mmCIF file with all atom_site columns, N, CA and C in Angstrom:
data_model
loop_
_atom_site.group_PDB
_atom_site.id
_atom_site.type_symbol
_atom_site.label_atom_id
_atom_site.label_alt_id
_atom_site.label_comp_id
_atom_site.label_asym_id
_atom_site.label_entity_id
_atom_site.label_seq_id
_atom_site.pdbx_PDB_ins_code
_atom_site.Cartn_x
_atom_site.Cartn_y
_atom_site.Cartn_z
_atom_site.occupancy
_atom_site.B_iso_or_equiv
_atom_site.pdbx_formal_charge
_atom_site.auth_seq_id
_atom_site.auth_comp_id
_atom_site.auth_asym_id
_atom_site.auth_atom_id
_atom_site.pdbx_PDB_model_num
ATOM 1   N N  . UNK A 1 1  ? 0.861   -1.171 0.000  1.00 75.00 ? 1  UNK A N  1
ATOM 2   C CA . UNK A 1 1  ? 0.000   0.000  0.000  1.00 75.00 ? 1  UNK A CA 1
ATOM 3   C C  . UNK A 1 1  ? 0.907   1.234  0.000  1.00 75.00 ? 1  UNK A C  1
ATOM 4   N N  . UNK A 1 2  ? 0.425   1.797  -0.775 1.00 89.00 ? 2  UNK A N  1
ATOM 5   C CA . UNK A 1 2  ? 1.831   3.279  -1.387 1.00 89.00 ? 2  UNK A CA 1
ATOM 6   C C  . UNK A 1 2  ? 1.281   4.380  -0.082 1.00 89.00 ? 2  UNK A C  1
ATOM 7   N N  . UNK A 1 3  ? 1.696   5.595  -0.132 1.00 88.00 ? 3  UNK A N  1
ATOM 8   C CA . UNK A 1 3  ? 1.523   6.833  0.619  1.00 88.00 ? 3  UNK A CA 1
ATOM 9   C C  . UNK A 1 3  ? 0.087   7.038  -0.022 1.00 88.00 ? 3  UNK A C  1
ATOM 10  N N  . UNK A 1 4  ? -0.293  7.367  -1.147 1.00 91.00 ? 4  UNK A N  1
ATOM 11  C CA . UNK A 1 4  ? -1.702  7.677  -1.846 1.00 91.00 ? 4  UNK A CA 1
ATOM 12  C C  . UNK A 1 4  ? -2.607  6.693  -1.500 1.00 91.00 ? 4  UNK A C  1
ATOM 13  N N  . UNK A 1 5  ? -2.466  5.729  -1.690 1.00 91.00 ? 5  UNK A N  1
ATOM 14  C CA . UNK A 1 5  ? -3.918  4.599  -0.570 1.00 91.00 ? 5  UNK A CA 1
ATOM 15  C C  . UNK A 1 5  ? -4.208  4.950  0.657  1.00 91.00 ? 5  UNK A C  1
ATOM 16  N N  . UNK A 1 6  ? -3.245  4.678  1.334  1.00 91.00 ? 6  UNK A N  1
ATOM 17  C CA . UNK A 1 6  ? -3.165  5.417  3.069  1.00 91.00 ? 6  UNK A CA 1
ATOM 18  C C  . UNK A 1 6  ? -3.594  6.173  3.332  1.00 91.00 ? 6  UNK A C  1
ATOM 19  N N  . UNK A 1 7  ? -3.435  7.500  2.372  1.00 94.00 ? 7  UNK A N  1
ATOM 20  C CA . UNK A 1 7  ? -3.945  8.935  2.779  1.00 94.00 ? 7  UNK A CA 1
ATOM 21  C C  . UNK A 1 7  ? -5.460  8.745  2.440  1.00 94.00 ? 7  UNK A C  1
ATOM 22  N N  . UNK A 1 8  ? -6.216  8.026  1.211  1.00 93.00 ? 8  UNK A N  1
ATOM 23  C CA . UNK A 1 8  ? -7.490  8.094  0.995  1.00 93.00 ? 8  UNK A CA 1
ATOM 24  C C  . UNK A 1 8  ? -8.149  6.836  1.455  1.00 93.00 ? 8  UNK A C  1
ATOM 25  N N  . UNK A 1 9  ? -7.222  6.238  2.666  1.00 90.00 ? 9  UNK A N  1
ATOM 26  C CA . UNK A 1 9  ? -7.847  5.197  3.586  1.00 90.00 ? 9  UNK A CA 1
ATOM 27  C C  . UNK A 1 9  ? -8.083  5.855  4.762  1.00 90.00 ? 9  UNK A C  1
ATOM 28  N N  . UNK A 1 10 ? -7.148  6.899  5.032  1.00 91.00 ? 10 UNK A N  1
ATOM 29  C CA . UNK A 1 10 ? -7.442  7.639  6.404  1.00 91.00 ? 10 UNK A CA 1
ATOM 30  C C  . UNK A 1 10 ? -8.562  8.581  5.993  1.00 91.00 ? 10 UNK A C  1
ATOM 31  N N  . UNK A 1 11 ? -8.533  9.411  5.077  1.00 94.00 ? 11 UNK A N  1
ATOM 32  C CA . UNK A 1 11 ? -9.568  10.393 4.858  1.00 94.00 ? 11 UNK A CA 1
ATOM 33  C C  . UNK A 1 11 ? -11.040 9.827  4.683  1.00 94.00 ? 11 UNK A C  1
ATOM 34  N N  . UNK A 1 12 ? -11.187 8.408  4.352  1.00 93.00 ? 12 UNK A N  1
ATOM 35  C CA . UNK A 1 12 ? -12.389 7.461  4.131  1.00 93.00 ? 12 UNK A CA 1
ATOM 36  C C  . UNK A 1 12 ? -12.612 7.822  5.758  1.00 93.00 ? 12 UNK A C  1
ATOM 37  N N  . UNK A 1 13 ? -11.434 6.992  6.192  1.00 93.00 ? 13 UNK A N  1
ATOM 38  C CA . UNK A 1 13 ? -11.899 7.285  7.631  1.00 93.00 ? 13 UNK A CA 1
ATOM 39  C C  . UNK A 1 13 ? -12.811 7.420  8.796  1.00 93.00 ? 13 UNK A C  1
ATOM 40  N N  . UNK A 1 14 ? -11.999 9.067  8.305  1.00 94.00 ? 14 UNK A N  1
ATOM 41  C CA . UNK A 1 14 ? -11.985 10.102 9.131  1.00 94.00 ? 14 UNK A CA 1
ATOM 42  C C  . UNK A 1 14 ? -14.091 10.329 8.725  1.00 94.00 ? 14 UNK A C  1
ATOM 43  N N  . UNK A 1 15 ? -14.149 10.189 7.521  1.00 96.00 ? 15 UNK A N  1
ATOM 44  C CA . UNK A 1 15 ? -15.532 10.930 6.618  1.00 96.00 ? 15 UNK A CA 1
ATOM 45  C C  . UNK A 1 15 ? -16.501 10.220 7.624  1.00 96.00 ? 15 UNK A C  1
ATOM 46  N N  . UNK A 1 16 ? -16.300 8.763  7.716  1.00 95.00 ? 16 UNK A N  1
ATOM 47  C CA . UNK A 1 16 ? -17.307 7.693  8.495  1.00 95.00 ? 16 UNK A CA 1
ATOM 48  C C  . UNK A 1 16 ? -17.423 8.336  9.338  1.00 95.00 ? 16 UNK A C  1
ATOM 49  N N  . UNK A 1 17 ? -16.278 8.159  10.538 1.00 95.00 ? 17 UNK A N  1
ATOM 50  C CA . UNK A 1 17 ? -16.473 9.144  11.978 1.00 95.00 ? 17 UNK A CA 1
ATOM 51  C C  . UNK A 1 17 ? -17.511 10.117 11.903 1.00 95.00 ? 17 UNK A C  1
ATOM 52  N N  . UNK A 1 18 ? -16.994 11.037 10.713 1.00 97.00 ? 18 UNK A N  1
ATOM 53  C CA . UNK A 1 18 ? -17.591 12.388 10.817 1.00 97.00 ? 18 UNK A CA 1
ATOM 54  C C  . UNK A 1 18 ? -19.278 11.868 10.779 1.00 97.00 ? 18 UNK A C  1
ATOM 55  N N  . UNK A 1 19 ? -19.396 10.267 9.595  1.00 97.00 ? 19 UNK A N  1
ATOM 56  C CA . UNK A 1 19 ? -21.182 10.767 9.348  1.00 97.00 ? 19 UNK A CA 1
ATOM 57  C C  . UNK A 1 19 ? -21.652 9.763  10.451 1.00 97.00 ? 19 UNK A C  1
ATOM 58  N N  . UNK A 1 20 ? -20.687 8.693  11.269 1.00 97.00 ? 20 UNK A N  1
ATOM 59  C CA . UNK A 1 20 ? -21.191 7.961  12.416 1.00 97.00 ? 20 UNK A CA 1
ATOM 60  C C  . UNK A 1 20 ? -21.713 9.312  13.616 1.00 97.00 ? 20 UNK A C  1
ATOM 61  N N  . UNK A 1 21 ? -20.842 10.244 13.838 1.00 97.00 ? 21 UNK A N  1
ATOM 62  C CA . UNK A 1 21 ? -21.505 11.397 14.894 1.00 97.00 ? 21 UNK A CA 1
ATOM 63  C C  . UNK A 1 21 ? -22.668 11.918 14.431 1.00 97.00 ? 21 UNK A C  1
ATOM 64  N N  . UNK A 1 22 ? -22.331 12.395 13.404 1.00 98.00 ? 22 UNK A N  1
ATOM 65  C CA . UNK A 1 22 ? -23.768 13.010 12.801 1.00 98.00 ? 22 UNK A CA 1
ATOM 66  C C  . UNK A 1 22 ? -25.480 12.165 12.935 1.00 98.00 ? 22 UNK A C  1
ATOM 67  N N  . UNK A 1 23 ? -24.815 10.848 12.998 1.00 98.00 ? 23 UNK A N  1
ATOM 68  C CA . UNK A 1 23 ? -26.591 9.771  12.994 1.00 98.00 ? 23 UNK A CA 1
ATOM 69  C C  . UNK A 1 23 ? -26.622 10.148 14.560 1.00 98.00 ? 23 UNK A C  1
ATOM 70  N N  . UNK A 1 24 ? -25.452 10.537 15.278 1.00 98.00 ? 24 UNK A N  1
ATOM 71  C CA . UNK A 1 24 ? -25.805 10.315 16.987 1.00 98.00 ? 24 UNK A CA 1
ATOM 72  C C  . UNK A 1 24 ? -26.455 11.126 17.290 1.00 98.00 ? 24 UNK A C  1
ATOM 73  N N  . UNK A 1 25 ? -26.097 12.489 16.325 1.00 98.00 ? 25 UNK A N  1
ATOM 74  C CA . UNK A 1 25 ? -26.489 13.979 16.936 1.00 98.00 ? 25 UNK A CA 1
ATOM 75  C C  . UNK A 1 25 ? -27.743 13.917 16.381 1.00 98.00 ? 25 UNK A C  1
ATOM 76  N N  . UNK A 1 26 ? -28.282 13.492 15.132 1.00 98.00 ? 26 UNK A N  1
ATOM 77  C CA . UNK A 1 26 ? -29.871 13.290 14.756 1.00 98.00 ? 26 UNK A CA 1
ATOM 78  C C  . UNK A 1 26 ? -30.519 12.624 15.041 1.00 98.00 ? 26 UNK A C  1
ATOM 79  N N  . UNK A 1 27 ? -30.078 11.577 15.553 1.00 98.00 ? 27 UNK A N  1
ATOM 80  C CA . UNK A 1 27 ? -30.680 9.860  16.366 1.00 98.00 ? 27 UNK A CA 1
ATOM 81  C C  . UNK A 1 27 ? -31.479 11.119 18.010 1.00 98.00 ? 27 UNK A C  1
ATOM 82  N N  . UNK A 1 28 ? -30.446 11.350 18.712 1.00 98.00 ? 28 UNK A N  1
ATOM 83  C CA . UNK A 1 28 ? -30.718 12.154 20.066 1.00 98.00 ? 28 UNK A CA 1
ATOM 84  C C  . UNK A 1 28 ? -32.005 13.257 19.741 1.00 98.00 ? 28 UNK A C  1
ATOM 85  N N  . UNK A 1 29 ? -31.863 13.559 18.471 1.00 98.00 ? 29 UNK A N  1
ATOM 86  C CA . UNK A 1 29 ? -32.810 15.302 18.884 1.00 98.00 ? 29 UNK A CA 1
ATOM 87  C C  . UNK A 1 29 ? -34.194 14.740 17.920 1.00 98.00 ? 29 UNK A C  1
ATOM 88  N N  . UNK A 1 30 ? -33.849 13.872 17.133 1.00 98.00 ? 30 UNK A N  1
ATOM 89  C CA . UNK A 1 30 ? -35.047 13.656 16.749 1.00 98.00 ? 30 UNK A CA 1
ATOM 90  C C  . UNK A 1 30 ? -35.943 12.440 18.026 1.00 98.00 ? 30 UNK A C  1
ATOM 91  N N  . UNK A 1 31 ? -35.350 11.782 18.615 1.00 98.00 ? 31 UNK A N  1
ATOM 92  C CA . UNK A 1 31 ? -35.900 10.891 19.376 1.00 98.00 ? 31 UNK A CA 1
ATOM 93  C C  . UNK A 1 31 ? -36.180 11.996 20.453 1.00 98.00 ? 31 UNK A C  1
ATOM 94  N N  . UNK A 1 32 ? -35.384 12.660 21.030 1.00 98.00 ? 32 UNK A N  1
ATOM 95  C CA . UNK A 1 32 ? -35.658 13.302 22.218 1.00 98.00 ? 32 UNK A CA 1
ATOM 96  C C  . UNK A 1 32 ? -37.386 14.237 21.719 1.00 98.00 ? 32 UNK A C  1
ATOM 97  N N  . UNK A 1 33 ? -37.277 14.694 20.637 1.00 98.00 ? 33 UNK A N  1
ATOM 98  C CA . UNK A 1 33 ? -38.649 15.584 20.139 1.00 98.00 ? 33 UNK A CA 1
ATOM 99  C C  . UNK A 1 33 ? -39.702 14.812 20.217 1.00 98.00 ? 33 UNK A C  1
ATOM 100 N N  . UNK A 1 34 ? -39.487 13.357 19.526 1.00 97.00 ? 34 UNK A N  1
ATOM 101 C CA . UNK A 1 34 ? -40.670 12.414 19.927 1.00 97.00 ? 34 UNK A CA 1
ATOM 102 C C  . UNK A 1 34 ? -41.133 12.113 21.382 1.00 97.00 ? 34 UNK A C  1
ATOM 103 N N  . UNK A 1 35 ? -39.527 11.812 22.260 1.00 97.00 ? 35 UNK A N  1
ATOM 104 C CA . UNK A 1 35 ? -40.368 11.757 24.032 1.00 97.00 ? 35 UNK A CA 1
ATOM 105 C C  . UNK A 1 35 ? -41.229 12.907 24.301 1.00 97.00 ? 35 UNK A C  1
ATOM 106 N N  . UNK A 1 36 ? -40.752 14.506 23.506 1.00 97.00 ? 36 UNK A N  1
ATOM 107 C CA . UNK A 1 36 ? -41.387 15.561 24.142 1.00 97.00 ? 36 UNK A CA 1
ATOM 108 C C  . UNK A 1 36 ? -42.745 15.004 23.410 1.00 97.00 ? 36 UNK A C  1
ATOM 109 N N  . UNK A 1 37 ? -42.869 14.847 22.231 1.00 97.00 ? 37 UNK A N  1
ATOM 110 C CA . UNK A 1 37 ? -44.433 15.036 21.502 1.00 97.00 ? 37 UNK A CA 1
ATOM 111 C C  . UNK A 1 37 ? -45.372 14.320 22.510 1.00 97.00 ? 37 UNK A C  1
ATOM 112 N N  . UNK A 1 38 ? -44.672 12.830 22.865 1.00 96.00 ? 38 UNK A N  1
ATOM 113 C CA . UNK A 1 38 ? -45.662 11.780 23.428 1.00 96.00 ? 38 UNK A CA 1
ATOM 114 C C  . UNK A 1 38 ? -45.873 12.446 25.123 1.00 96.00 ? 38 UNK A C  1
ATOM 115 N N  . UNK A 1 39 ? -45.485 13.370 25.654 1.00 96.00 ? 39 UNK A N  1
ATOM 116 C CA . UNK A 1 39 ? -45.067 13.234 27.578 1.00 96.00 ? 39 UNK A CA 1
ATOM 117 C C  . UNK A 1 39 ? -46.204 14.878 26.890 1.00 96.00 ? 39 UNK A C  1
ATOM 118 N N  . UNK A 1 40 ? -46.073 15.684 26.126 1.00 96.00 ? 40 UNK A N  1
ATOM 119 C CA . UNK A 1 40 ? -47.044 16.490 25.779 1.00 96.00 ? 40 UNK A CA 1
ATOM 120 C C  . UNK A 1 40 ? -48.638 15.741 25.639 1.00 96.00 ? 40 UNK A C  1
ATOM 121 N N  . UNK A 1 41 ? -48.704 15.063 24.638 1.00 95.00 ? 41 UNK A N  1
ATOM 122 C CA . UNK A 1 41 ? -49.896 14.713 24.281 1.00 95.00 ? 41 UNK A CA 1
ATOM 123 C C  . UNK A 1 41 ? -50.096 13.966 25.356 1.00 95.00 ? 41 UNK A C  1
ATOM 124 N N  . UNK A 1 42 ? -49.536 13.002 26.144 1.00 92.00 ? 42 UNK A N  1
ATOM 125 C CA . UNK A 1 42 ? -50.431 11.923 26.917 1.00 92.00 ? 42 UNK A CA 1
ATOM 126 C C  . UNK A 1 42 ? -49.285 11.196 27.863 1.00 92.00 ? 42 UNK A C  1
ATOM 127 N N  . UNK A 1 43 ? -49.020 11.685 28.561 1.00 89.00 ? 43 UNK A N  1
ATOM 128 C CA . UNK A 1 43 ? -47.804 10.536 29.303 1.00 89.00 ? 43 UNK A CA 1
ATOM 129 C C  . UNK A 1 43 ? -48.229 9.727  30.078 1.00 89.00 ? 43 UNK A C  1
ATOM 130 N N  . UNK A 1 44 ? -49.480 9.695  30.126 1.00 94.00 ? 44 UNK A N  1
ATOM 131 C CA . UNK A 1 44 ? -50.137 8.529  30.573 1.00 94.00 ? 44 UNK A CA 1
ATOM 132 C C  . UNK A 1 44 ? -50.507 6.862  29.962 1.00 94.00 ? 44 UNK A C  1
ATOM 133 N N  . UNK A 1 45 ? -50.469 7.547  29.017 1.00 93.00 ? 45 UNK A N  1
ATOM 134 C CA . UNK A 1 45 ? -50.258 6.453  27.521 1.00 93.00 ? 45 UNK A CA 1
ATOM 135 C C  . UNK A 1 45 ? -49.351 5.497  27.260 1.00 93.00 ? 45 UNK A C  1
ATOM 136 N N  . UNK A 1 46 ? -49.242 4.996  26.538 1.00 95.00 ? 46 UNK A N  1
ATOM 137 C CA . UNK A 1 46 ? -47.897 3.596  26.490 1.00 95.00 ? 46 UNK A CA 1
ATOM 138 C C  . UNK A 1 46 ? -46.954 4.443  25.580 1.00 95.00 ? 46 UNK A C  1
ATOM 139 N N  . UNK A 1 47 ? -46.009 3.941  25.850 1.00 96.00 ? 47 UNK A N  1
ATOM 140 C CA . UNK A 1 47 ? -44.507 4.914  25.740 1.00 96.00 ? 47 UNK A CA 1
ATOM 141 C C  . UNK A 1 47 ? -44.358 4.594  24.106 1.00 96.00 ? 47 UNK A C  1
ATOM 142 N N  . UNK A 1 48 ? -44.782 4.790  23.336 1.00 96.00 ? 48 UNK A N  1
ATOM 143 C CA . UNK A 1 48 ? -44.799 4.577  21.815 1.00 96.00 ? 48 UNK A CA 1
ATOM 144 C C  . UNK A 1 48 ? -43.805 4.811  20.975 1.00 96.00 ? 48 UNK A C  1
ATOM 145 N N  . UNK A 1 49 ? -42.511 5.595  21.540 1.00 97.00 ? 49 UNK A N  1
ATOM 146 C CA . UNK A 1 49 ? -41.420 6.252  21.417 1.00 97.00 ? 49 UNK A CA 1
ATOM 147 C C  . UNK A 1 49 ? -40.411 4.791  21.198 1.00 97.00 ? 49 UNK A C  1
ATOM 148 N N  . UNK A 1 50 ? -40.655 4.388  22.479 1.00 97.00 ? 50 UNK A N  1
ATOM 149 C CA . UNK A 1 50 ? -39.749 3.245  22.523 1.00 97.00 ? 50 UNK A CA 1
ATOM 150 C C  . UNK A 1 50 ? -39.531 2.458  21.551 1.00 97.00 ? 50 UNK A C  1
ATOM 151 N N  . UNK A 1 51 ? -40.614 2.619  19.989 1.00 97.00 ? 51 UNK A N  1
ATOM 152 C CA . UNK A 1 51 ? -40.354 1.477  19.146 1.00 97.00 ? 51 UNK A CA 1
ATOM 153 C C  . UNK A 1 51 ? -39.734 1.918  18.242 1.00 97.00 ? 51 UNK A C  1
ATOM 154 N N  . UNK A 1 52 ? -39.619 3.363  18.027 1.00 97.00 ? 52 UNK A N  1
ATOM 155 C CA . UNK A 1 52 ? -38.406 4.211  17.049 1.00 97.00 ? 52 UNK A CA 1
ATOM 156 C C  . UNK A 1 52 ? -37.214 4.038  17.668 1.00 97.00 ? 52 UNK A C  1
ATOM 157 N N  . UNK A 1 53 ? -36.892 4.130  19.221 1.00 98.00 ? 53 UNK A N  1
ATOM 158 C CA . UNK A 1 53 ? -35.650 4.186  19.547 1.00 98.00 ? 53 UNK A CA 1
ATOM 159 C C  . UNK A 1 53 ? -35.094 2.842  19.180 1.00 98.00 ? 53 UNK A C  1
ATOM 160 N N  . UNK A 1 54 ? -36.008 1.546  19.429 1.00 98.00 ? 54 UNK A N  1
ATOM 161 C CA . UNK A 1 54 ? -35.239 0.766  19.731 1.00 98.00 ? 54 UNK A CA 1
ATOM 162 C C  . UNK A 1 54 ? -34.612 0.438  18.157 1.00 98.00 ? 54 UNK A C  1
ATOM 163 N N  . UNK A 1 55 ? -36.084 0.760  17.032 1.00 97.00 ? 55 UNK A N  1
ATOM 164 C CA . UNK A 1 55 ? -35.371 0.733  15.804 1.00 97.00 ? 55 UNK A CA 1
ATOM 165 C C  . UNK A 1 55 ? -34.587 1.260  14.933 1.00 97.00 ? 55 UNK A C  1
ATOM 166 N N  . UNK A 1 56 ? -34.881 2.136  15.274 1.00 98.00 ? 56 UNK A N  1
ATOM 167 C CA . UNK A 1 56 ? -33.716 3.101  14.682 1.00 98.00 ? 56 UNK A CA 1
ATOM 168 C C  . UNK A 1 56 ? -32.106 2.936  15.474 1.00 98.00 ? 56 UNK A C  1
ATOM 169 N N  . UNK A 1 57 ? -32.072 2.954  16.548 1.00 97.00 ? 57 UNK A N  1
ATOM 170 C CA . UNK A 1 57 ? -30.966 2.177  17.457 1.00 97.00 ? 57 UNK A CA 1
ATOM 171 C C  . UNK A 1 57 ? -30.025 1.224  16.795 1.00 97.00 ? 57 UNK A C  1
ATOM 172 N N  . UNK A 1 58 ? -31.244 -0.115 16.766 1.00 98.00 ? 58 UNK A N  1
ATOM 173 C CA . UNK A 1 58 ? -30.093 -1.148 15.684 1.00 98.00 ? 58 UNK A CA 1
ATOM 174 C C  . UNK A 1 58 ? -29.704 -1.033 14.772 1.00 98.00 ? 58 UNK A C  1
ATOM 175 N N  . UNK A 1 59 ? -29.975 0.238  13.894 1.00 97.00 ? 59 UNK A N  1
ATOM 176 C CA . UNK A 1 59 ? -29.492 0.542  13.401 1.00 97.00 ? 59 UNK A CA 1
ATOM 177 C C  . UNK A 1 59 ? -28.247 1.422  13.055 1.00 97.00 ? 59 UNK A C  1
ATOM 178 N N  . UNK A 1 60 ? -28.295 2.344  14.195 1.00 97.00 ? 60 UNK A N  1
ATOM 179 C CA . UNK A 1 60 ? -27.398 2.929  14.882 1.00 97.00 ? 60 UNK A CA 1
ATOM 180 C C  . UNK A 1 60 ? -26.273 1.843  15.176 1.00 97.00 ? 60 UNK A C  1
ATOM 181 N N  . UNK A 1 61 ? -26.765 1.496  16.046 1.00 96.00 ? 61 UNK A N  1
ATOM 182 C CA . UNK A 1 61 ? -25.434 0.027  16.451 1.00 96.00 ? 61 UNK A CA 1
ATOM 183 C C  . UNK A 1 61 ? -24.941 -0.534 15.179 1.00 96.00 ? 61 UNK A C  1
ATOM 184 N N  . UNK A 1 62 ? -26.246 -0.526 13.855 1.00 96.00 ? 62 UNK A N  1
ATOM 185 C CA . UNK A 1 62 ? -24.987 -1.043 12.906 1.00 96.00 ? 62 UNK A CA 1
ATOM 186 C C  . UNK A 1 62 ? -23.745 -0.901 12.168 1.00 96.00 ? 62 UNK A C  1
ATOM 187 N N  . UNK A 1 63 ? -24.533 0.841  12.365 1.00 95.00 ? 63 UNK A N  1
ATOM 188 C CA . UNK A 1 63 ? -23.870 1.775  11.725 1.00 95.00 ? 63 UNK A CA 1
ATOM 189 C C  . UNK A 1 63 ? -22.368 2.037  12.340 1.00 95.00 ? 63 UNK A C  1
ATOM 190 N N  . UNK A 1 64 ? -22.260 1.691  14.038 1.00 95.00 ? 64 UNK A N  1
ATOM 191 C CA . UNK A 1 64 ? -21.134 1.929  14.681 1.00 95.00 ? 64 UNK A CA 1
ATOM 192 C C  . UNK A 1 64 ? -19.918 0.593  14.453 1.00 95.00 ? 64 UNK A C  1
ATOM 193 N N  . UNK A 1 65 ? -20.828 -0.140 13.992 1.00 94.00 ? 65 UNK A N  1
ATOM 194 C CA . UNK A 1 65 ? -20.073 -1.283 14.115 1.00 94.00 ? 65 UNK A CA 1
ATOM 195 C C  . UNK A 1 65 ? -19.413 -1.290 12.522 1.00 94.00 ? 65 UNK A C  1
ATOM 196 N N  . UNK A 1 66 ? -20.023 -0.997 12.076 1.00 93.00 ? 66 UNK A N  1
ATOM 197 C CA . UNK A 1 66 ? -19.552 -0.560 10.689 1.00 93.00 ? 66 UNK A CA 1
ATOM 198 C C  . UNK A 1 66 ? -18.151 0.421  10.703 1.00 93.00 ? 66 UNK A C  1
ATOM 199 N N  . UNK A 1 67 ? -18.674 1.295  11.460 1.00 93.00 ? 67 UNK A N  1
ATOM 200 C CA . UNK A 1 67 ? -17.798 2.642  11.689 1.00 93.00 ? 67 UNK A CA 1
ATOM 201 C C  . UNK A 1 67 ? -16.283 2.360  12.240 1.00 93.00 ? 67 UNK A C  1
ATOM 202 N N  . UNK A 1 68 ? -16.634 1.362  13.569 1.00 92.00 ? 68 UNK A N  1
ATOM 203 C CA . UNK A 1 68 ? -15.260 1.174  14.057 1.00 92.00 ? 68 UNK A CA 1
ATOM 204 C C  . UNK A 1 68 ? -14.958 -0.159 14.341 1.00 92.00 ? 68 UNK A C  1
ATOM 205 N N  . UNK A 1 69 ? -15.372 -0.806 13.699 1.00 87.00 ? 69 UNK A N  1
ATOM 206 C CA . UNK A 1 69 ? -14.520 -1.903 13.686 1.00 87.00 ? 69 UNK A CA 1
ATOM 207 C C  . UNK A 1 69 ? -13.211 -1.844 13.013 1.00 87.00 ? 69 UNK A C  1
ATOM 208 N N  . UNK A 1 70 ? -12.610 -3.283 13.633 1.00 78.00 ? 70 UNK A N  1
ATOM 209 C CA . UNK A 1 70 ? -10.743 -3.153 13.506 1.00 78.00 ? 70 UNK A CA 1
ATOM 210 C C  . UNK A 1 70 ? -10.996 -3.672 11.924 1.00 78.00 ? 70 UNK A C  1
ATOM 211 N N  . UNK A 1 71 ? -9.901  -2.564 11.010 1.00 65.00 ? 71 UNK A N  1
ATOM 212 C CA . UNK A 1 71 ? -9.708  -2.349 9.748  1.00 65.00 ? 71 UNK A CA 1
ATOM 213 C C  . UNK A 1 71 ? -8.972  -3.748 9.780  1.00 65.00 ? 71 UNK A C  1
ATOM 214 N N  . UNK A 1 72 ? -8.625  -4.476 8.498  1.00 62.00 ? 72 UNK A N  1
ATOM 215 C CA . UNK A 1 72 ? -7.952  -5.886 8.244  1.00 62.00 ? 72 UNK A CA 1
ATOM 216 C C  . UNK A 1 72 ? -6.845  -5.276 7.666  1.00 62.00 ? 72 UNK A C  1
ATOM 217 N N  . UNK A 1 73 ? -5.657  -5.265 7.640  1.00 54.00 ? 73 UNK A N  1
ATOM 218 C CA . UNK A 1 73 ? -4.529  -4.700 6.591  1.00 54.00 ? 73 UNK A CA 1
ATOM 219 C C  . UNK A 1 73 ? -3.814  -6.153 6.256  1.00 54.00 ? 73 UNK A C  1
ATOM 220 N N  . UNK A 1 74 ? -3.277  -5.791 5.363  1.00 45.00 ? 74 UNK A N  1
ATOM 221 C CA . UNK A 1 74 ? -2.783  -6.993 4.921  1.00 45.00 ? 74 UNK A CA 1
ATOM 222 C C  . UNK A 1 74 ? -0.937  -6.871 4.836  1.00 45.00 ? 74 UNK A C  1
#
């Protein structure tokens, strides 16, 4: 692997990182808006929230696992 692979293996990277934070920071504010919608309308109600988090989540988790798992070099 020359200097030019390396550099556009690190910059691949680095890009993941950047769009793995980004699902965290939209995963949090969009889920957090849904606890507000549901604890507004009815918090007496069954927690209905819980079935976006948990799905959208595994997905999340896939996405991390994707993100940082140990690279193979050869």
């Amino acid at each position: 692997m020359d200097d030019t692979e390396r550099r556009e293996a690190a910059i691949k990277r680095l890009r993941d990182k950047r769009d793995f934070w980004t699902h965290v920071v939209v995963y949090l504010l969009v889920n957090g808006l849904l606890i507000v919608v549901w604890y507004v309308s009815n918090p007496d109600a069954h927690f209905w929230p819980v079935w976006v988090l948990a799905g959208w989540g595994i997905g999340l988790v896939m996405h991390a696992w994707e993100t940082f798992k140990p690279a193979i070099t050869e």
